[in-house]
Structures are given as structure tokens and as C-alpha cells.
């Protein structure tokens, strides 16, 4: 199996690039943001609980997302590999993911980290808010909160995988196709 984490701040293009990568390589896409939004749309108990955190720009509690990802890994045996998009977002999530994968006899091969300046992230979130209907995109206070959560809680995930020499940083600024080609080159060098 080849397992990849697509890493980066909110609005860095993880969802955008994931769509292209799953088409090219056949990864099983695991986006915790997408799963949570679908729980909200279906008005499940989990969705109702998650919504208040997401609307405030906060992270949904670790136990909730770890449970979701564990269930998704177990439900997809025999896939080419998993593309984790927006997960892990905290050090405990990263440690739990490592344990879950090792229980299935596999591990993370590489973390591809997209770097994008803050002004561009805010511009992209504002742009996305016009079409996505996402309540967490338009409000400047929520954007600020999401960026501070990224710095305070999520950057630790890159530190965690750096100790195993698994993190590759890439420029996330430029055309979607150029960034996609750079990501593919890193995957092809390892797959
Ligand atoms: P996510 O759904 O993961 O979304 P995101 O980080 O905001 O965006 P992404 O990086 O995927 O950007 P996109 O491609 O859309 O998280 C949402 C919320 O869910 C979190 O705040 C949190 O509350 C909760 N959550 C999710 N996972 C969690 C977890 N593990 N633990 C706890 N809570 C969790 O790109 C953004 C925009 O930029 C788009 O409009 C796109 O068209 C544009 N764009 C992309 N690439 C571009 C490029 N190269 N140039 C110009 N524009 C570009």
C-alpha cells in the first residue's frame, strides 16, 4: 500500500489537489472535512455536534475524527492506498493514525506539505465562500481562528512526521496544474 498525507493550512488546496490525485492514482480519498460536512448535511447527531466547532473555526474533538477515520480504514481493505486530506490535524490524531495503520500492517509513506502565504489563503477562502456555501469561509474572525489553530495545533503534525524523515515541502502557490505535477513527481519518486 502507498499512503499519503496531503498537508497544509486551510485553503492551501488540499481538497483541490486530492481530487486530481485520486483520479490519477486510484487512492481511497479520506477527507475528514468532507465526511463532517456530509454528516452535517444529513443532520446526524455527529454532524450536529461537529457543526458548532466548524462554524467557529475550531477543530472537531480528536476522539470524533479518529473514530471516523478508523471506521473508514477498516471499511476499505485492499485499496491501492489512502490519501488523507485534512487529517491528521493534531499530534494525537497523527499518533492514532500511525497506530491504526500499523494494526492493518501498513504506514504513512510520505507527507506532502503545501506552503501558501497567509494573504493568499484568506483570498482563496473568501473566493471559495462565494460558491461553496461553507459557513466557515466568509467571516474574517473565523478565518483568523482557523489560521491560528493551524499554527498552534496542526503544525505539530509536520514535526511528528519530520522525525521519521517523511515530510516534503512544496510551493502551493501557482497554477493548479503546476502544483499537481510537482506533487506527482514526489509520489512517482517513491511509489
Ligand atoms: P477542510 O475541509 O479540511 O478544508 P480546508 O482546510 O479549509 O481547505 P483545503 O486545503 O482543502 O482547500 P481547497 O482545496 O478547498 O476543513 C474544514 C473544517 O473541518 C476545519 O476547519 C475543522 O473545523 C473541520 N475538520 C476537518 N478535518 C478535521 C480534523 N482532522 N480534526 C478536527 N477538525 C477537522 O482550496 C481552497 C480554495 O482555493 C478553493 O476555492 C480552490 O478553488 C482554491 N485554490 C486551490 N488551489 C489553488 C491555486 N493553486 N491557486 C488559486 N486558487 C486555488
mmCIF file of N, CA and C in Angstrom, residues 36 39-40 45-55 58 60-61 64:
data_model
loop_
_atom_site.group_PDB
_atom_site.id
_atom_site.type_symbol
_atom_site.label_atom_id
_atom_site.label_comp_id
_atom_site.label_asym_id
_atom_site.label_seq_id
_atom_site.Cartn_x
_atom_site.Cartn_y
_atom_site.Cartn_z
ATOM 1 N N UNK A 36 -17.277 15.206 7.576
ATOM 2 C CA UNK A 36 -18.022 16.007 8.570
ATOM 3 C C UNK A 36 -19.129 16.819 7.897
ATOM 4 N N UNK A 39 -22.000 14.623 7.211
ATOM 5 C CA UNK A 39 -22.761 14.339 8.442
ATOM 6 C C UNK A 39 -23.682 15.526 8.775
ATOM 7 N N UNK A 40 -23.173 16.744 8.543
ATOM 8 C CA UNK A 40 -23.997 17.939 8.814
ATOM 9 C C UNK A 40 -25.188 17.964 7.849
ATOM 10 N N UNK A 45 -26.463 13.025 14.475
ATOM 11 C CA UNK A 45 -26.045 13.502 15.799
ATOM 12 C C UNK A 45 -24.605 14.009 15.736
ATOM 13 N N UNK A 46 -23.738 13.211 15.051
ATOM 14 C CA UNK A 46 -22.326 13.602 14.925
ATOM 15 C C UNK A 46 -22.217 14.954 14.191
ATOM 16 N N UNK A 47 -22.991 15.094 13.128
ATOM 17 C CA UNK A 47 -22.970 16.335 12.339
ATOM 18 C C UNK A 47 -23.412 17.529 13.170
ATOM 19 N N UNK A 48 -24.459 17.332 13.960
ATOM 20 C CA UNK A 48 -24.965 18.438 14.781
ATOM 21 C C UNK A 48 -23.910 18.884 15.792
ATOM 22 N N UNK A 49 -23.184 17.900 16.352
ATOM 23 C CA UNK A 49 -22.135 18.242 17.321
ATOM 24 C C UNK A 49 -20.954 18.932 16.626
ATOM 25 N N UNK A 50 -20.590 18.437 15.439
ATOM 26 C CA UNK A 50 -19.421 18.971 14.730
ATOM 27 C C UNK A 50 -19.655 20.394 14.235
ATOM 28 N N UNK A 51 -20.887 20.710 13.855
ATOM 29 C CA UNK A 51 -21.176 21.987 13.186
ATOM 30 C C UNK A 51 -20.731 23.194 14.021
ATOM 31 N N UNK A 52 -20.992 23.150 15.317
ATOM 32 C CA UNK A 52 -20.667 24.328 16.129
ATOM 33 C C UNK A 52 -19.155 24.555 16.171
ATOM 34 N N UNK A 53 -18.388 23.475 16.196
ATOM 35 C CA UNK A 53 -16.921 23.624 16.185
ATOM 36 C C UNK A 53 -16.475 24.203 14.841
ATOM 37 N N UNK A 54 -16.988 23.642 13.756
ATOM 38 C CA UNK A 54 -16.538 24.062 12.427
ATOM 39 C C UNK A 54 -16.922 25.510 12.149
ATOM 40 N N UNK A 55 -18.150 25.888 12.517
ATOM 41 C CA UNK A 55 -18.602 27.262 12.268
ATOM 42 C C UNK A 55 -17.768 28.276 13.043
ATOM 43 N N UNK A 58 -12.967 26.154 14.867
ATOM 44 C CA UNK A 58 -12.222 25.278 15.788
ATOM 45 C C UNK A 58 -12.146 23.870 15.213
ATOM 46 N N UNK A 60 -12.823 19.880 15.403
ATOM 47 C CA UNK A 60 -13.760 18.922 15.999
ATOM 48 C C UNK A 60 -12.921 18.032 16.942
ATOM 49 N N UNK A 61 -13.466 17.605 18.092
ATOM 50 C CA UNK A 61 -12.645 16.832 19.046
ATOM 51 C C UNK A 61 -11.971 15.609 18.416
ATOM 52 N N UNK A 64 -13.678 12.124 18.008
ATOM 53 C CA UNK A 64 -14.704 12.016 16.958
ATOM 54 C C UNK A 64 -14.053 11.716 15.612
#
